[in-house]
PDB file of C-alpha atoms in Angstrom:
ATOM      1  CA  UNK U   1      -0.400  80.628  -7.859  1.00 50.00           C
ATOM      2  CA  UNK U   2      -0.873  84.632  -7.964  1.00 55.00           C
ATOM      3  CA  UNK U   3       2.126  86.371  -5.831  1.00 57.00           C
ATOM      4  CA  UNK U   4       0.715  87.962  -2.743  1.00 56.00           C
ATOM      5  CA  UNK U   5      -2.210  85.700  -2.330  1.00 60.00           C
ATOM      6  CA  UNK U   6      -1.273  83.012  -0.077  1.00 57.00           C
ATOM      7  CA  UNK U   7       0.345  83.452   3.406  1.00 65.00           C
ATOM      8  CA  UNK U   8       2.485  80.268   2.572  1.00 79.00           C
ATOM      9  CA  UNK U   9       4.516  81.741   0.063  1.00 86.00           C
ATOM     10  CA  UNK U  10       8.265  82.702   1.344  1.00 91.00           C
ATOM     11  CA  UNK U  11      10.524  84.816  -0.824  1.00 93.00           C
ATOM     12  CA  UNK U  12      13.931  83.392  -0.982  1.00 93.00           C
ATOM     13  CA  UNK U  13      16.346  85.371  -3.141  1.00 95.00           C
ATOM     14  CA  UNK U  14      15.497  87.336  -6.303  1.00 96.00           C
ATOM     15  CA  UNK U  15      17.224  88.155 -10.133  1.00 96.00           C
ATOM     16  CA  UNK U  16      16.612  91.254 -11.910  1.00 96.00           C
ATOM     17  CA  UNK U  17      17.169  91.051 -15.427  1.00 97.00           C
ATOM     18  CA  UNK U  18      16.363  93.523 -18.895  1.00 97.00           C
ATOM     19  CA  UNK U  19      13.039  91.866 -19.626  1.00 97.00           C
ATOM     20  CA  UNK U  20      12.048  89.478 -16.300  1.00 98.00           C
ATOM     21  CA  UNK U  21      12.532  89.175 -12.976  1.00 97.00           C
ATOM     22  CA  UNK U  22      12.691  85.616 -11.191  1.00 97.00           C
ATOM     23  CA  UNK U  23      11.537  85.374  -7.787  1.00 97.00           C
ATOM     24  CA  UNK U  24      12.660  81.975  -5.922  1.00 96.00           C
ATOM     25  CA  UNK U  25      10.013  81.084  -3.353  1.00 94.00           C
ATOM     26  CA  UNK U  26       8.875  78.258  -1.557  1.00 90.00           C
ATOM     27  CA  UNK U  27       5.103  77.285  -1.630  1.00 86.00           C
ATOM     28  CA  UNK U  28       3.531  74.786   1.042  1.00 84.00           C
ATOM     29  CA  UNK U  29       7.966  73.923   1.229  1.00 84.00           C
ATOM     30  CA  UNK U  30       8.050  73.270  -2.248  1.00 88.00           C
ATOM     31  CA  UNK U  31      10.609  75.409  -3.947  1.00 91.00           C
ATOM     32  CA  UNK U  32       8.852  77.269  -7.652  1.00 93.00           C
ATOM     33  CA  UNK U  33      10.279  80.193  -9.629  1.00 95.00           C
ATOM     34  CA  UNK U  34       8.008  82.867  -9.832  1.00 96.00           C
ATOM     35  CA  UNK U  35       8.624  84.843 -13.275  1.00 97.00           C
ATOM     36  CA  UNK U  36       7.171  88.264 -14.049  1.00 97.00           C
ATOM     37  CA  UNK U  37       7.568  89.387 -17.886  1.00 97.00           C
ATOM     38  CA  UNK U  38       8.203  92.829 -17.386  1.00 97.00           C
ATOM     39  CA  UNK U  39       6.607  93.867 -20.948  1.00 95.00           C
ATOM     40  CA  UNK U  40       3.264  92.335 -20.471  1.00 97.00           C
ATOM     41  CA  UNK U  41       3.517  91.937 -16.433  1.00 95.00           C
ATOM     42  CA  UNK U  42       2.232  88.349 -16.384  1.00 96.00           C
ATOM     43  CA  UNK U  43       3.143  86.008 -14.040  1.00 96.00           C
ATOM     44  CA  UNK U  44       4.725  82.748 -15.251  1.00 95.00           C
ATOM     45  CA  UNK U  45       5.871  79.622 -12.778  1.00 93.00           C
ATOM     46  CA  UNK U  46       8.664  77.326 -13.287  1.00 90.00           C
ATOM     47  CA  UNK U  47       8.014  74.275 -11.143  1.00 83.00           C
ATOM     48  CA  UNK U  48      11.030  71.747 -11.484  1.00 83.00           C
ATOM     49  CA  UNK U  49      10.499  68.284 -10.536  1.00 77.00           C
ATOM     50  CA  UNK U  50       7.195  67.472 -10.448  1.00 75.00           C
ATOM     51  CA  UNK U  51       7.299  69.963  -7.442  1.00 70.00           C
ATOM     52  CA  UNK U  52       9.615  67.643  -5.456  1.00 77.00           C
ATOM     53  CA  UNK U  53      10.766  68.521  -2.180  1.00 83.00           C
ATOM     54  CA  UNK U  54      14.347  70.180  -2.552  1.00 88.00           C
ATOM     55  CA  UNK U  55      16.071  73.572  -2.681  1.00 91.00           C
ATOM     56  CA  UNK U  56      16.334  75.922  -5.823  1.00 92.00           C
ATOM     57  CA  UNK U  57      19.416  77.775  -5.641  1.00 93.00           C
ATOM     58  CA  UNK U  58      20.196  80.519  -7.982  1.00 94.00           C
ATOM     59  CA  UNK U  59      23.280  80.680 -10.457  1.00 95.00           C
ATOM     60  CA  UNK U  60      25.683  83.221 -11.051  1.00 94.00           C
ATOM     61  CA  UNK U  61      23.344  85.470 -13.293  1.00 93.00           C
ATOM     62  CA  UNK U  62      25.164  88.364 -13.910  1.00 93.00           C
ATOM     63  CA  UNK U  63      24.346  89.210 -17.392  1.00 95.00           C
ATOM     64  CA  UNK U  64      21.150  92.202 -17.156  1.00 96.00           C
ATOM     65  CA  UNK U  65      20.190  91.557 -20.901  1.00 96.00           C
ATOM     66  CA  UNK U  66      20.347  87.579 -20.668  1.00 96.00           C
ATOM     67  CA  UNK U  67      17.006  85.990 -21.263  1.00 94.00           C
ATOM     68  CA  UNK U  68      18.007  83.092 -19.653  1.00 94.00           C
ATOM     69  CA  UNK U  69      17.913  81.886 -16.470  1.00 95.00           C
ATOM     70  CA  UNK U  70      20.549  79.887 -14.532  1.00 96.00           C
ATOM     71  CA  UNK U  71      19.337  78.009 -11.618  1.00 94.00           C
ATOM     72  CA  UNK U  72      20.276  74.432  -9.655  1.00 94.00           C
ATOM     73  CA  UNK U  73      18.276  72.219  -8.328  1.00 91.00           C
ATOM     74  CA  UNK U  74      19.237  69.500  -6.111  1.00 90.00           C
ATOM     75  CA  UNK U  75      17.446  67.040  -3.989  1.00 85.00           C
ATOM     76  CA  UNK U  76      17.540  64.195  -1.136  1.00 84.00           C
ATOM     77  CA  UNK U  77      15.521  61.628  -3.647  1.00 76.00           C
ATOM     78  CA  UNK U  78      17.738  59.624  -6.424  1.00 68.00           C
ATOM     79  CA  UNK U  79      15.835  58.615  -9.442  1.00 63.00           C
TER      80      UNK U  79
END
C-alpha cells in the first residue's frame, strides 16, 4: 500500500510528530496507520487486527518529540 495510489484510500485524521507522521486511513473500509519516517521518508503500515473491520481512533498525542504512538482500536467482533 503506497499513499496516493489507490482511489480507495480515505484520510481520516493525522499526527505530526519530531521524527514521523501517522496518517489514519481506511483502505477497502479497513482502518491501517500509514507511517512516514521523516529521516528516510519511507512509508511504514500498522495494520491492527488482522485488518479487522473496526475504527482506529487516535489518542491524545500531544508530545512533538514522542516516538510513540497512542492509538485505540475497538471493534463489533469479541474474541
Amino acid at each position: 500500500l503506497a499513499p496516493g495510489t489507490d482511489d480507495s484510500l480515505v484520510i481520516s485524521e493525522f499526527d505530526c510528530f519530531k521524527d514521523f507522521i501517522a496518517v489514519y486511513v481506511r483502505h477497502n473500509n479497513r482502518p491501517k496507520i500509514i507511517v512516514q519516517d521523516l529521516d528516510s521518508a519511507s512509508f511504514s503500515t500498522v495494520q491492527v487486527n488482522d485488518g479487522d473491520i473496526g475504527e482506529i481512533t487516535p489518542m491524545l498525542n500531544q508530545d512533538y518529540t514522542a516516538s510513540t504512538l497512542r492509538f485505540m482500536f475497538s471493534s463489533p467482533f469479541v474474541y
